[in-house]
Short mmCIF file of C-alpha atoms and ligand atoms in Angstrom, two decimals:
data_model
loop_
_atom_site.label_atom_id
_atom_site.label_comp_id
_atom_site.label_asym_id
_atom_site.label_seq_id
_atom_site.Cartn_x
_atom_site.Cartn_y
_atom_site.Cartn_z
CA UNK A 1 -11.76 -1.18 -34.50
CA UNK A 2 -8.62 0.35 -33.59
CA UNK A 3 -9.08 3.41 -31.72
CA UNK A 4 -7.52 6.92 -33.40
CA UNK A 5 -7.32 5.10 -37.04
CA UNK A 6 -9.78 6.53 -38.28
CA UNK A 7 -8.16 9.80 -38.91
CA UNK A 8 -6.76 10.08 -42.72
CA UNK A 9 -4.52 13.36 -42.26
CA UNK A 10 -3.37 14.79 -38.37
CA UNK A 11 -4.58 18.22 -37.87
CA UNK A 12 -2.14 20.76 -36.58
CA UNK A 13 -4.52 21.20 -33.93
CA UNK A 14 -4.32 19.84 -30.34
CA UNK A 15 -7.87 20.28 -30.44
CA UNK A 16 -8.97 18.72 -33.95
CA UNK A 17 -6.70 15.40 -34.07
CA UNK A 18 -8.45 12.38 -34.04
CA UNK A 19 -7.92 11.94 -29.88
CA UNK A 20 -9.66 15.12 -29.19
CA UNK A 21 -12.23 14.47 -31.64
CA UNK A 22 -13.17 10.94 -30.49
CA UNK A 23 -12.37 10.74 -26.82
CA UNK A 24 -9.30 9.24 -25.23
CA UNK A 25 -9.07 5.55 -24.50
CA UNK A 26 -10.96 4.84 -21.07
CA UNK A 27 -10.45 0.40 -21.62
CA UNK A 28 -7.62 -0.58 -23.88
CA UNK A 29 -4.36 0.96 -24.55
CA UNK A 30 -4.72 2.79 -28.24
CA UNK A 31 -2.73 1.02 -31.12
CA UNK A 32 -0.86 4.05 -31.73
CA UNK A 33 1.15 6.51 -29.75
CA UNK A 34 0.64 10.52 -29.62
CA UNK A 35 3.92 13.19 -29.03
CA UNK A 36 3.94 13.55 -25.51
CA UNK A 37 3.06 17.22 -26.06
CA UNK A 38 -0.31 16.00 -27.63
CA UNK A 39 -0.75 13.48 -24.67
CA UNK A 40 0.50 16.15 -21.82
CA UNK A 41 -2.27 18.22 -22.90
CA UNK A 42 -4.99 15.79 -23.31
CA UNK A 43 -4.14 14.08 -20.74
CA UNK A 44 -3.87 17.46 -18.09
CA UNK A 45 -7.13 18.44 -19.75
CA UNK A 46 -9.06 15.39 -17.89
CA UNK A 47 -7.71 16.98 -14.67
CA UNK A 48 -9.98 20.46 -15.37
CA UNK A 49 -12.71 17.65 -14.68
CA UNK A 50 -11.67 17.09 -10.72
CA UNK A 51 -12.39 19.59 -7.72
CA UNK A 52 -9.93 22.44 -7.23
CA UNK A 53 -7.79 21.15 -4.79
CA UNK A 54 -7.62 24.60 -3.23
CA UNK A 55 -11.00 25.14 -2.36
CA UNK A 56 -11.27 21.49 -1.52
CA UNK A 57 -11.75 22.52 2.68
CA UNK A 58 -12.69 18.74 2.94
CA UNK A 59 -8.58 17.35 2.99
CA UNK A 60 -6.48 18.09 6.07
CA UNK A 61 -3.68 17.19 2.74
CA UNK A 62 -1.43 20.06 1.46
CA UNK A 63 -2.90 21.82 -1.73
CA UNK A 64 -0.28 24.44 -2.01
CA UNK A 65 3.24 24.30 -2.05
CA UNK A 66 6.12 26.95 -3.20
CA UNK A 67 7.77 26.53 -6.70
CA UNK A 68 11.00 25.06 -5.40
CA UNK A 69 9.19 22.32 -3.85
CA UNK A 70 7.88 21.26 -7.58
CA UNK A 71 12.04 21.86 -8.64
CA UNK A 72 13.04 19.27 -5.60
CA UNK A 73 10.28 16.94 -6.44
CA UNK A 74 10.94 16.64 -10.04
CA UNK A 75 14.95 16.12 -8.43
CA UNK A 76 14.05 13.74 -6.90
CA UNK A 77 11.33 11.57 -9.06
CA UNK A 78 14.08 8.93 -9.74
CA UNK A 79 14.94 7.89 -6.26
CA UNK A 80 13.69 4.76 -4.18
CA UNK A 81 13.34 5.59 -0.67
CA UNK A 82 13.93 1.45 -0.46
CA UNK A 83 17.37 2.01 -2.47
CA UNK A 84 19.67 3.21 0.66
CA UNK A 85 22.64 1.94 -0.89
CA UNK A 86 22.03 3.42 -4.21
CA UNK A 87 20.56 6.73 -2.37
CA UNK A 88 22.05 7.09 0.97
CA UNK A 89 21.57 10.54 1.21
CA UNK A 90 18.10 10.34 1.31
CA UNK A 91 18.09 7.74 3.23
CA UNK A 92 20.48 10.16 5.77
CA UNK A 93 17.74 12.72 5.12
CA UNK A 94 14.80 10.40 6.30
CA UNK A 95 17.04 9.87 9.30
CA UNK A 96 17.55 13.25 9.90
CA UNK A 97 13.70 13.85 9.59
CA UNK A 98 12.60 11.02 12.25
CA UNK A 99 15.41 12.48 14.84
CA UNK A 100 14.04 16.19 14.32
CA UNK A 101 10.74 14.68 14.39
CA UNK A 102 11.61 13.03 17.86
CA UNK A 103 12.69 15.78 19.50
CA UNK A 104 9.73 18.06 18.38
CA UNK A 105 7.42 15.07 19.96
CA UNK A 106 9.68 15.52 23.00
CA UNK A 107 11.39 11.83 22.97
CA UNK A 108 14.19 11.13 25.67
CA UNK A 109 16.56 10.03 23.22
CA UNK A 110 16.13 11.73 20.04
CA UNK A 111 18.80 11.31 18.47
CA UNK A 112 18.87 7.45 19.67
CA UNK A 113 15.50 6.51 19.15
CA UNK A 114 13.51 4.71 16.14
CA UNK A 115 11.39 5.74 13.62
CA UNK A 116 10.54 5.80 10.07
CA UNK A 117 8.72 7.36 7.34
CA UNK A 118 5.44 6.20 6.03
CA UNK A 119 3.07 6.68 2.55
CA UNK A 120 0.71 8.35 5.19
CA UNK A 121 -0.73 8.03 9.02
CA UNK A 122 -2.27 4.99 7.70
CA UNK A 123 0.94 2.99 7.33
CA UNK A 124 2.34 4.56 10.43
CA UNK A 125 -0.93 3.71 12.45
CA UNK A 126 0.00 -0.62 11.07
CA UNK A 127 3.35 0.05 11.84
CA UNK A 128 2.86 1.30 15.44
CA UNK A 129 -0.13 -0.96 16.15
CA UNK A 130 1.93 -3.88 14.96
CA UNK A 131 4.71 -3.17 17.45
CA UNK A 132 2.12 -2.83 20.09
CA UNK A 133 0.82 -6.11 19.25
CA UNK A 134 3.86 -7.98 19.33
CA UNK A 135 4.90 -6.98 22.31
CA UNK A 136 1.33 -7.55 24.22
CA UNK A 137 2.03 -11.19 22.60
CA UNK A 138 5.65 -11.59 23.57
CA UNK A 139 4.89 -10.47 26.96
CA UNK A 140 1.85 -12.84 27.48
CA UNK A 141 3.72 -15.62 26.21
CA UNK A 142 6.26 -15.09 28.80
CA UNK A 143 3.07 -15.36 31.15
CA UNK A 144 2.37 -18.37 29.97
CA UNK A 145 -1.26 -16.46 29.47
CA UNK A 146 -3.30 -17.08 26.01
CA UNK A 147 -2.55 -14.56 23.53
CA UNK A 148 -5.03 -15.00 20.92
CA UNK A 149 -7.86 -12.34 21.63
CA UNK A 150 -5.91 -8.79 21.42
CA UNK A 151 -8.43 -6.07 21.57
CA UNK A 152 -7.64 -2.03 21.31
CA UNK A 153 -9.81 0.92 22.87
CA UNK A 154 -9.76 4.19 21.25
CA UNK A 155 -12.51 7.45 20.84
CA UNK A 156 -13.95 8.31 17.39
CA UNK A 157 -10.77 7.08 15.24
CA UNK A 158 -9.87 7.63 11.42
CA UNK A 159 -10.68 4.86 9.32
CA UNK A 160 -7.21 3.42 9.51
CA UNK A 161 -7.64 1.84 12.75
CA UNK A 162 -10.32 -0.02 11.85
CA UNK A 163 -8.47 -1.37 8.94
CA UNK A 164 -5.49 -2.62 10.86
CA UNK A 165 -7.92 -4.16 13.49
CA UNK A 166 -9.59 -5.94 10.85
CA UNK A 167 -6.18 -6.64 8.89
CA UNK A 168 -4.33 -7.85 12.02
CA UNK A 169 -7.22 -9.76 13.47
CA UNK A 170 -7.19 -7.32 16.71
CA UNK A 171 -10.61 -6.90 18.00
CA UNK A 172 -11.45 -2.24 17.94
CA UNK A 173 -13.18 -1.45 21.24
CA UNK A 174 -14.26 2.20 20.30
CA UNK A 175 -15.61 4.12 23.46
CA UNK A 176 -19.47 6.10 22.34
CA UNK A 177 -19.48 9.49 22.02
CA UNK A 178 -22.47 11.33 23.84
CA UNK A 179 -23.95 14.63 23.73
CA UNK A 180 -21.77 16.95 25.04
CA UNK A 181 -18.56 14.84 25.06
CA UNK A 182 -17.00 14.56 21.42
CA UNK A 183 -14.17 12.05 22.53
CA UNK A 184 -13.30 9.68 24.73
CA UNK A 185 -13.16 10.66 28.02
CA UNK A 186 -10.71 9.16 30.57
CA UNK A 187 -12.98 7.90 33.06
CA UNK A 188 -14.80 5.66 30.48
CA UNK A 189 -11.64 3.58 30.37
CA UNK A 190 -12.23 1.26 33.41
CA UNK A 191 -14.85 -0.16 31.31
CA UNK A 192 -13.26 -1.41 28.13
CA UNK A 193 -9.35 -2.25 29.18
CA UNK A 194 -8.61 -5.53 29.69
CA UNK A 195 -5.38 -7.60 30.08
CA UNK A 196 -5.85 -8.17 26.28
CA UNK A 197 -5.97 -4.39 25.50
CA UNK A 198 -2.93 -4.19 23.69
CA UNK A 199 -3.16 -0.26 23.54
CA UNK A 200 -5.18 2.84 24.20
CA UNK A 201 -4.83 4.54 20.98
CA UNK A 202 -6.36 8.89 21.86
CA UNK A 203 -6.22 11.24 18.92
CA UNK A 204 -4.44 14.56 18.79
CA UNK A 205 -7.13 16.20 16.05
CA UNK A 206 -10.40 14.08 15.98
CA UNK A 207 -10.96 13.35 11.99
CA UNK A 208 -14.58 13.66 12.51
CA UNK A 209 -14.30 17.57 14.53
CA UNK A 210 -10.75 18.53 15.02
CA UNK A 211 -10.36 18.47 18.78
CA UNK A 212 -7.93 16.86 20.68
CA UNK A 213 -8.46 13.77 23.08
CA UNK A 214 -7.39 14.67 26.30
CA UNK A 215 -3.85 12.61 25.83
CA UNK A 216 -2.39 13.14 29.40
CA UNK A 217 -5.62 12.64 31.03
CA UNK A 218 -6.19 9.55 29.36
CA UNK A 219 -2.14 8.76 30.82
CA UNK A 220 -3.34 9.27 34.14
CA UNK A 221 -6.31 6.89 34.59
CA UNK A 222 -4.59 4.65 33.03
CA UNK A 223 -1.92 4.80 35.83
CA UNK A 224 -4.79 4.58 38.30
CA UNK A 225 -5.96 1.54 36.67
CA UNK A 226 -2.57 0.24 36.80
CA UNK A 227 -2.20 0.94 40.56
CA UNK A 228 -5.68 -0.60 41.09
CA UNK A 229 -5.30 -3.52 38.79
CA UNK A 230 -1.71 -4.38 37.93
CA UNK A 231 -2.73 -4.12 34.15
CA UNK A 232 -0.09 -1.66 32.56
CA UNK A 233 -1.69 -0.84 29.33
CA UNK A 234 0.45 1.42 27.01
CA UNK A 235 -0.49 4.69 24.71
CA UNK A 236 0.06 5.19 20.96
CA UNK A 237 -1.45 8.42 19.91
CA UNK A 238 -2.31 9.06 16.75
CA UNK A 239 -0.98 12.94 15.82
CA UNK A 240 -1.85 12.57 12.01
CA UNK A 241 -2.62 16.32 12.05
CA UNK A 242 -2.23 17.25 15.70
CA UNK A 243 1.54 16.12 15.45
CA UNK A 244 2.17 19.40 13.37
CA UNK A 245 0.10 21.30 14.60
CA UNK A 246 0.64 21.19 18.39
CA UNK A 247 4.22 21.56 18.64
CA UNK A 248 3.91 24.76 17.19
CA UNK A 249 0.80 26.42 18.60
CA UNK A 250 0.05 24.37 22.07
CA UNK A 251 4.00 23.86 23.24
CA UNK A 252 2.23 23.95 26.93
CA UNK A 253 -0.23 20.58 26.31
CA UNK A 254 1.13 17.34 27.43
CA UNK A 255 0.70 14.32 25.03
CA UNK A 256 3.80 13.44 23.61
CA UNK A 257 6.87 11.25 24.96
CA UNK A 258 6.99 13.63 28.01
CA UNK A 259 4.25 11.08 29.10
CA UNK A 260 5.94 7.86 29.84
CA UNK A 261 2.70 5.83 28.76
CA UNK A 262 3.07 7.10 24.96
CA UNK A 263 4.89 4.43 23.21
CA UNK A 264 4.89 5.33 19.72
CA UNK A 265 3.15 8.41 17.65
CA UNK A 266 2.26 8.51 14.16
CA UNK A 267 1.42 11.59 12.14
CA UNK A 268 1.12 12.35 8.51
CA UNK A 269 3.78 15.16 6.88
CA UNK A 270 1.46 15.48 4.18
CA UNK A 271 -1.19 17.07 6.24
CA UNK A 272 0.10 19.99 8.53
CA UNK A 273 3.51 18.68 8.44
CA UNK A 274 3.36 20.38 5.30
CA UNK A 275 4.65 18.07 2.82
CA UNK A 276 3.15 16.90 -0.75
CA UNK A 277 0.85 13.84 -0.77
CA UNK A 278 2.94 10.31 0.42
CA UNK A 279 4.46 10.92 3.87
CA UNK A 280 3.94 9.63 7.11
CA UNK A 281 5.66 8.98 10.07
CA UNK A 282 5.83 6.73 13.06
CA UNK A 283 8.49 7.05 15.72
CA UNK A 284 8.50 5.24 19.45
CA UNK A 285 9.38 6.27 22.33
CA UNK A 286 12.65 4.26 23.05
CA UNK A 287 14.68 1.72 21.03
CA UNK A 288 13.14 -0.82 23.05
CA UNK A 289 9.61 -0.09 22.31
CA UNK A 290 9.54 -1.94 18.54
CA UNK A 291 10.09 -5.41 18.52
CA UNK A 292 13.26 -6.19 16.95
CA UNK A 293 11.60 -9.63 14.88
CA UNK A 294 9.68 -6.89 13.08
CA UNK A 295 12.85 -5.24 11.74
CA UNK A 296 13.66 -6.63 8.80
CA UNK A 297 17.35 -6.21 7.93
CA UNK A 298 18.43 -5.32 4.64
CA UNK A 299 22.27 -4.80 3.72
CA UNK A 300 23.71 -1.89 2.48
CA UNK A 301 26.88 0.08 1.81
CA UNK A 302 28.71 -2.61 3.76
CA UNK A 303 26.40 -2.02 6.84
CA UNK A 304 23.23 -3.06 7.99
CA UNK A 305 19.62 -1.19 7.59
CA UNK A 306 16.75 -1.58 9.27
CA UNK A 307 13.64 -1.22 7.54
CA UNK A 308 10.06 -1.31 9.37
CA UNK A 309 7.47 -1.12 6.56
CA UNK A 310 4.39 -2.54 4.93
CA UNK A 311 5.87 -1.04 1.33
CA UNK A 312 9.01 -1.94 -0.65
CA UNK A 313 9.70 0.91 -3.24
CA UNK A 314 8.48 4.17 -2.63
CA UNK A 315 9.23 7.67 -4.19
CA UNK A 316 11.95 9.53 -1.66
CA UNK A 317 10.58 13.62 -2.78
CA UNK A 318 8.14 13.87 -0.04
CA UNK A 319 10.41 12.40 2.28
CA UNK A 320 12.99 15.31 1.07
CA UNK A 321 10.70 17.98 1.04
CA UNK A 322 10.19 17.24 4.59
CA UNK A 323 13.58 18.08 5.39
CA UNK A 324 13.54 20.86 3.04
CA UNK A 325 10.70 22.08 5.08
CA UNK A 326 12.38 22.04 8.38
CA UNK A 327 15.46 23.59 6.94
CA UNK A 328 13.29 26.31 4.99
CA UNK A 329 10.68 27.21 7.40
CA UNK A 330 12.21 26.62 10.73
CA UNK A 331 10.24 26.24 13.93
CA UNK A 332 8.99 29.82 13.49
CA UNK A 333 7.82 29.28 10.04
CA UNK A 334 5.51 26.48 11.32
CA UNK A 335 4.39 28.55 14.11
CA UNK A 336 3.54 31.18 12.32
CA UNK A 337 2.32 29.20 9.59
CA UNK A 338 0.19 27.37 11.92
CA UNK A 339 -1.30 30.85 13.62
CA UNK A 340 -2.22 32.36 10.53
CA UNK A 341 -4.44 29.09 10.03
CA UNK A 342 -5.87 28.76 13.88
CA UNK A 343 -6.58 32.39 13.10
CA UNK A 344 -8.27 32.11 9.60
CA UNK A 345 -10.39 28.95 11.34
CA UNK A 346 -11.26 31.59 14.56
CA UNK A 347 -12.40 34.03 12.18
CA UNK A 348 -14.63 32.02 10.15
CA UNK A 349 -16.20 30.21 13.21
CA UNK A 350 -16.87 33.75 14.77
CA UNK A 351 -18.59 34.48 11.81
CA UNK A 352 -20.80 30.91 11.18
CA UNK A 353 -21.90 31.69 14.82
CA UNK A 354 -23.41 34.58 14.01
CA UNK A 355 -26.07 32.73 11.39
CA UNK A 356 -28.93 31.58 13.17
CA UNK A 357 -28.81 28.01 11.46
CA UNK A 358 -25.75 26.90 12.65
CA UNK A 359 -24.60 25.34 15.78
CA UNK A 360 -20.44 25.68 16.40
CA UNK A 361 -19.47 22.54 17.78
CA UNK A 362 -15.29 23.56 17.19
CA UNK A 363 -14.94 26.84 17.28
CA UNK A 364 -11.06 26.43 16.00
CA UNK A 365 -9.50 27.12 19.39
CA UNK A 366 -7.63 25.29 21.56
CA UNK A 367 -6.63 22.12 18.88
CA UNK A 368 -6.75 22.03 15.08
CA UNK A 369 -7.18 25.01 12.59
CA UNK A 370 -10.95 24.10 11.23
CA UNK A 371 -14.44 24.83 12.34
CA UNK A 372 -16.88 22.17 13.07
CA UNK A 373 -20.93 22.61 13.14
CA UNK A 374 -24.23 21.16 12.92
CA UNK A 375 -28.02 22.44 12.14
CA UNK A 376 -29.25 23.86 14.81
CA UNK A 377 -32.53 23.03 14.41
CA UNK A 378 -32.32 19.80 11.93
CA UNK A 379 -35.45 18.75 12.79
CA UNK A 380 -37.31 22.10 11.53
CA UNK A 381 -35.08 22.30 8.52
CA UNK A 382 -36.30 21.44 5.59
CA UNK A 383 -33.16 20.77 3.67
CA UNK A 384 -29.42 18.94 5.40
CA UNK A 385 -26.19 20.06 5.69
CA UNK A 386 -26.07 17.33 2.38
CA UNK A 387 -28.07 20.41 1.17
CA UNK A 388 -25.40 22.98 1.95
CA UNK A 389 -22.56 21.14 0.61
CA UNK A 390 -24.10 20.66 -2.52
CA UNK A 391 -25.11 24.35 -2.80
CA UNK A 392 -21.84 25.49 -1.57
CA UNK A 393 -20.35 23.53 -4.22
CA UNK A 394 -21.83 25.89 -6.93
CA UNK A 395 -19.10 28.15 -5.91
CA UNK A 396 -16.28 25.26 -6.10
CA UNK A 397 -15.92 24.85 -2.09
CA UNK A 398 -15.77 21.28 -1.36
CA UNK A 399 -16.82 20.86 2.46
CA UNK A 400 -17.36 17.90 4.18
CA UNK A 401 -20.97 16.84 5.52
CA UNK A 402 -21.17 13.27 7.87
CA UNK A 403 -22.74 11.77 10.47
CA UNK A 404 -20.88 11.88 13.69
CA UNK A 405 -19.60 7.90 15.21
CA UNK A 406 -21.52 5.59 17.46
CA UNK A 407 -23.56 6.67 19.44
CA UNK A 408 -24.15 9.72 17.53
CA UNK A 409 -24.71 8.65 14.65
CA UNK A 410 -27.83 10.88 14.36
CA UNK A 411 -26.03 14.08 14.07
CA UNK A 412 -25.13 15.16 11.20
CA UNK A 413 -22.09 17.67 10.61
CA UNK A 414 -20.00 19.85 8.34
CA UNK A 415 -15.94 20.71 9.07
CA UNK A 416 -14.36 23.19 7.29
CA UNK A 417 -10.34 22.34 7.43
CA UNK A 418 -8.23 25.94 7.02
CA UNK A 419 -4.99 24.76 6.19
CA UNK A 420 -1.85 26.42 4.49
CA UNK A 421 -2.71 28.66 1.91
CA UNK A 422 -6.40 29.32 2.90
CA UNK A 423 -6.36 33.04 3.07
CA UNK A 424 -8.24 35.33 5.15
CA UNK A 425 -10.23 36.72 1.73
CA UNK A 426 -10.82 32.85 1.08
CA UNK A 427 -12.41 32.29 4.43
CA UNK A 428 -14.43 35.76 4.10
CA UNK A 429 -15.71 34.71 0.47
CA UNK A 430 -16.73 31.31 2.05
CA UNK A 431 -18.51 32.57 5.04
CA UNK A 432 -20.91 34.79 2.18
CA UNK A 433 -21.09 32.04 0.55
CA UNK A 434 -22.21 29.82 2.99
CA UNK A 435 -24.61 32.65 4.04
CA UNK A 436 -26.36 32.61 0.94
CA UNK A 437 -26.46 29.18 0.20
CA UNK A 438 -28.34 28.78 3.77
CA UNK A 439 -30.58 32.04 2.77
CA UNK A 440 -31.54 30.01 -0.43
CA UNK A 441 -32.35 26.82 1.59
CA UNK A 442 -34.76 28.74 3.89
CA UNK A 443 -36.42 30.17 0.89
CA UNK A 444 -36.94 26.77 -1.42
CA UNK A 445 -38.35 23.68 0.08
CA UNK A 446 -35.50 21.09 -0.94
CA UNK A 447 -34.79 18.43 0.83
CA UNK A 448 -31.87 16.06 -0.06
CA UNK A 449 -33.34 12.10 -0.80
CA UNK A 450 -30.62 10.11 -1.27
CA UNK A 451 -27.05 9.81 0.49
CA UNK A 452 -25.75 12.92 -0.63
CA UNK A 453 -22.67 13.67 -1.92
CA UNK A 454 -19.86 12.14 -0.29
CA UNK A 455 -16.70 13.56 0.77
CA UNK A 456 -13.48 12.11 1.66
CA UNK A 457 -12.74 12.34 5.81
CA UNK A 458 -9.15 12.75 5.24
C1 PLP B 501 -5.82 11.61 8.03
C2 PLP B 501 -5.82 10.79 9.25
C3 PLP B 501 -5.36 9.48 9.23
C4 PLP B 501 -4.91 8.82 7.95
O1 PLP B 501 -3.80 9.46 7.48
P1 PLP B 501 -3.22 9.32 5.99
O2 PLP B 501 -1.98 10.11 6.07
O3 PLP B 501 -4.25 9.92 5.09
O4 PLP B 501 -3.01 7.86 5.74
C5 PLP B 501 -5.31 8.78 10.40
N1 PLP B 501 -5.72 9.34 11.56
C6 PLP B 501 -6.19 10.60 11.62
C7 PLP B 501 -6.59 11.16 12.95
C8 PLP B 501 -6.26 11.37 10.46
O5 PLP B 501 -6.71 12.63 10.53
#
C-alpha cells in the first residue's frame, strides 16, 4: 500500500493531512511528494523528540551560536572545502585559520608551517598519528631495523585513538590510572616506550575528567629517556578542547610547540574553538614533520595543492565561521569567553562540594571549564550516579555518568561540561536541581539494574 494515498481530499491543516495523521515514512521513500512547507514542519517536528542541545552538559560541542553565524552558514552551504579551484577563498580562509592557529599553539614558523582542517579531533588525531607512523617507519627502514610492530603510549584517551590504533594496525599502550593520579604521569613512561613507540600521545583536557596531562613534564622524561637510552620518541598532544581553551586562560603552561618534542597537535573548533559541528584541526610543528608521500597533490588554479585528509568533499561553513570567529571575537573575546565558563564551572563545583554525597574530583580550576565527581560513599548508596542522571533528566539536563578507564574501572563518575552559553542562572538552576534529585534518592530505595542510560563522551 502506498503510503499517504489513502487521503481522498488534503486538509488545509499541517496537522490533519494524511502525513500527520498516519506517521511519516520511517523505511521507504513515500510515492508522493509534500510542499516543502508541509515537509519543513513535519520534518522539524521529529526534532522536538531529541534532547535540548542546550541543557545537553554531556557535549564539550557548541550548542549556541549568534544569528550571523546561521546567515554565514546558510552562505556558505554550497561550497566544497575539496573545491579550491572553484572556492579559493575559502580555501585562503582555511589557510589563514591553520597559520592563526599555529601561532596561538606557539609554532616557530607560523606562517611557514603545515596544517589542515578536519570534520573533528577524530580526523585530526588519523591525520597526525599517520604522520607519526610514517616517519617511525621511514626512519627504521633507514636502520635497516623491522618496522612492523608500531605501538603508541598515551593516559586515559578519547575513543579516537583507539580507533586509529585499531584502523592503522598500531598496537595502544594506555598507561592505568590509579587512585589519586587521573592521568598519566611522567615517570610511568620508562615502562611502556620502546624503540617501536611511534609517539607519546598526553591530552590537554582528559575526555573522561577535564584535566590536563602534564604535557611538558611528560617532554622532559622523555628527554631523560633519550639521554639514558638513545630512543628519541616524539609528542603529539591531543588539544581537542584544551587547544581553545588554554591559550586563552593558562598562556603561562607549557605544552605546545614551545616544547621541541610536540610534533603535531590536533584540536576540534567545534568544541571550545567555538565553531558549529564539523571542524577540526591538525597542524605540526615544522614543514618537515609530515611526510611528504602522505600529501596528496591535487592541481588547482594553475598551481599545486596539497591536501592531507581521510575525506574528499566536505562543507567549507564551519571552516569559515572559524575565521569569522577569530576576526569577530578576537583573542579577548575567547579569553573572556573562556573565563566566564572556568568561572560558571568554579561556581558550580563550589557548590556540589557542599552536598554531602558528592566527591569533587575537578573542581574546574587549573584546565577545562567543567566539574567532575563521584559518590562519595557508593558503596552505602542505594541508588548510582546512573540514578542521578536519569532523575536530573526530568528537568531536561543531560549529564554524563561513566566508569572511569583501566584500572579504575570501578569508579563511577558524572562531568558536567560549562561551555559557551551556559549561564550563571543555568548553573544555579542545575546545582538545585541536582540537590533535589540526590534528596529524592536518599529518600526512595531505587537502585538502577541495568546499564543505565548512556551518554555520549564527546
Ligand atoms: C572530543 C574529543 C576527541 C574527538 O573529537 P571530535 O572532534 O568529536 O572528533 C578526541 N580527543 C579528545 C580529548 C576529545 O575531547
Amino acid at each position: 500500500m502506498p503510503l499517504w494515498k489513502t487521503c481522498a481530499s488534503e486538509s488545509p491543516d499541517i496537522y490533519a493531512t494524511a502525513r500527520a495523521v498516519e506517521g511519516l515514512a520511517k523505511a521507504r521513500i513515500p510515492e508522493t511528494g509534500v510542499s516543502p512547507e508541509e515537509a519543513y514542519n513535519l520534518v522539524r517536528d521529529e526534532l522536538y523528540l531529541d534532547g535540548n542541545a542546550r541543557q545537553n552538559l554531556a557535549t564539550f560541542c557548541t550548542t549556541w551560536v549568534e544569528d550571523e553565524v546561521h546567515k554565514l552558514m546558510a552562505d556558505c552551504i554550497d561550497k566544497n572545502m575539496i573545491d579550491k579551484d572553484e572556492y579559493p577563498q575559502t580555501a585562503e580562509i582555511e589557510a589563514r585559520c591553520v597559520h592563526i592557529i599555529a601561532s596561538l599553539w606557539n609554532s616557530p614558523e607560523a606562517e611557514e608551517t603545515i596544517g589542515c582542517s578536519t570534520t573533528g579531533s577524530s580526523e585530526a588525531a588519523m591525520l597526525g598519528g599517520l604522520a607519526l607512523k610514517w616517519a617511525w617507519r621511514d626512519r627504521r627502514k633507514k636502520e635497516g631495523k623491522p618496522h612492523d610492530k608500531p605501538n603508541m603510549v598515551c593516559g586515559p584517551v578519547q575513543v579516537c585513538w583507539h580507533k586509529f590504533a585499531k584502523y592503522f594496525d598500531v598496537e595502544l599502550r594506555q598507561i592505568p590510572l590509579s587512585e589519586g593520579s587521573l592521568h598519566m604521569r611522567p615517570e610511568q613512561l620508562k615502562d611502556y616506550v620502546d624503540e617501536n613507540t611511534i609517539c607519546v600521545v598526553p591530552t590537554l583536557g582528559v575526555t573522561f575528567t577535564g584535566v590536563y596531562e602534564p604535557v611538558k613534564e611528560i617532554c622532559q622524561e622523555l628527554d631523560r629517556l633519550q639521554t639514558e637510552t638513545g630512543l628519541d620518541i616524539p609528542v603529539h598532544v591531543d588539544a581537542a578542547s584544551g587547544g581553545f581553551v588554554a591559550p586563552f586562560l593558562h598562556p603561562e603552561l607549557l605544552w605546545d610547540f614551545r616544547l621541541d618534542r610536540v610534533k603535531s597537535i590536533n584540536a576540534s573548533g567545534h568544541k571550545f574553538g567555538l565553531a558549529p559541528l564539523g571542524v577540526g584541526w591538525v597542524i605540526w610543528r615544522d614543514k618537515k614533520e609530515l611526510p611528504s608521500d602522505l600529501v596528496f597533490n591535487v592541481d588547482y588554479l594553475g598551481g599545486n595543492m596539497p591536501t592531507f585528509a581521510l575525506n574528499f568533499s566536505r562543507p567549507g561553513g564551519q571552516i569559515v565561521i572559524q575565521y569569522y570567529n577569530f576576526m569577530r571575537l578576537g583573542w579577548d573575546g575567547y579569553r573572556d569567553i573562556q573565563s566566564a565558563c572556568a568561572e560558571n564551572a568554579q561556581y558550580l563545583a563550589e557548590k556540589l562540594a557542599e552536598l554531602p554525597e558528592l566527591d569533587i574530583l575537578y573542581d574546574g580550576n587549573g584546565a577545562l571549564p567543567c566539574v567532575c565527581y563521584r559518590l562519595k560513599h557508593p558503596d552505602k548508596a542505594h541508588y548510582t550516579l546512573y540514578d542521578l542522571s536519569e532523575r536530573v533528566r526530568m528537568n531536561g539536563w543531560q549529564i554524563a555518568s561513566y566508569p572511569l578507564p583501566s584500572d579504575m574501572e570501578d569508579t563511577v563518575v558524572q562531568r558536567v561540561m560549562i561551555r559557551h552559553g551556559v549561564s550563571h542562572d543555568a548553573v544555579e538552576q542545575l546545582y538545585w536541581d541536582i540537590k533535589k534529585a540526590l534528596n529524592y534518592l536518599d529518600k526512595n530505595n531505587i537502585k538502577w539494574s541495568e546499564a543505565g542510560p548512556s551518554f555520549s563522551h564527546g
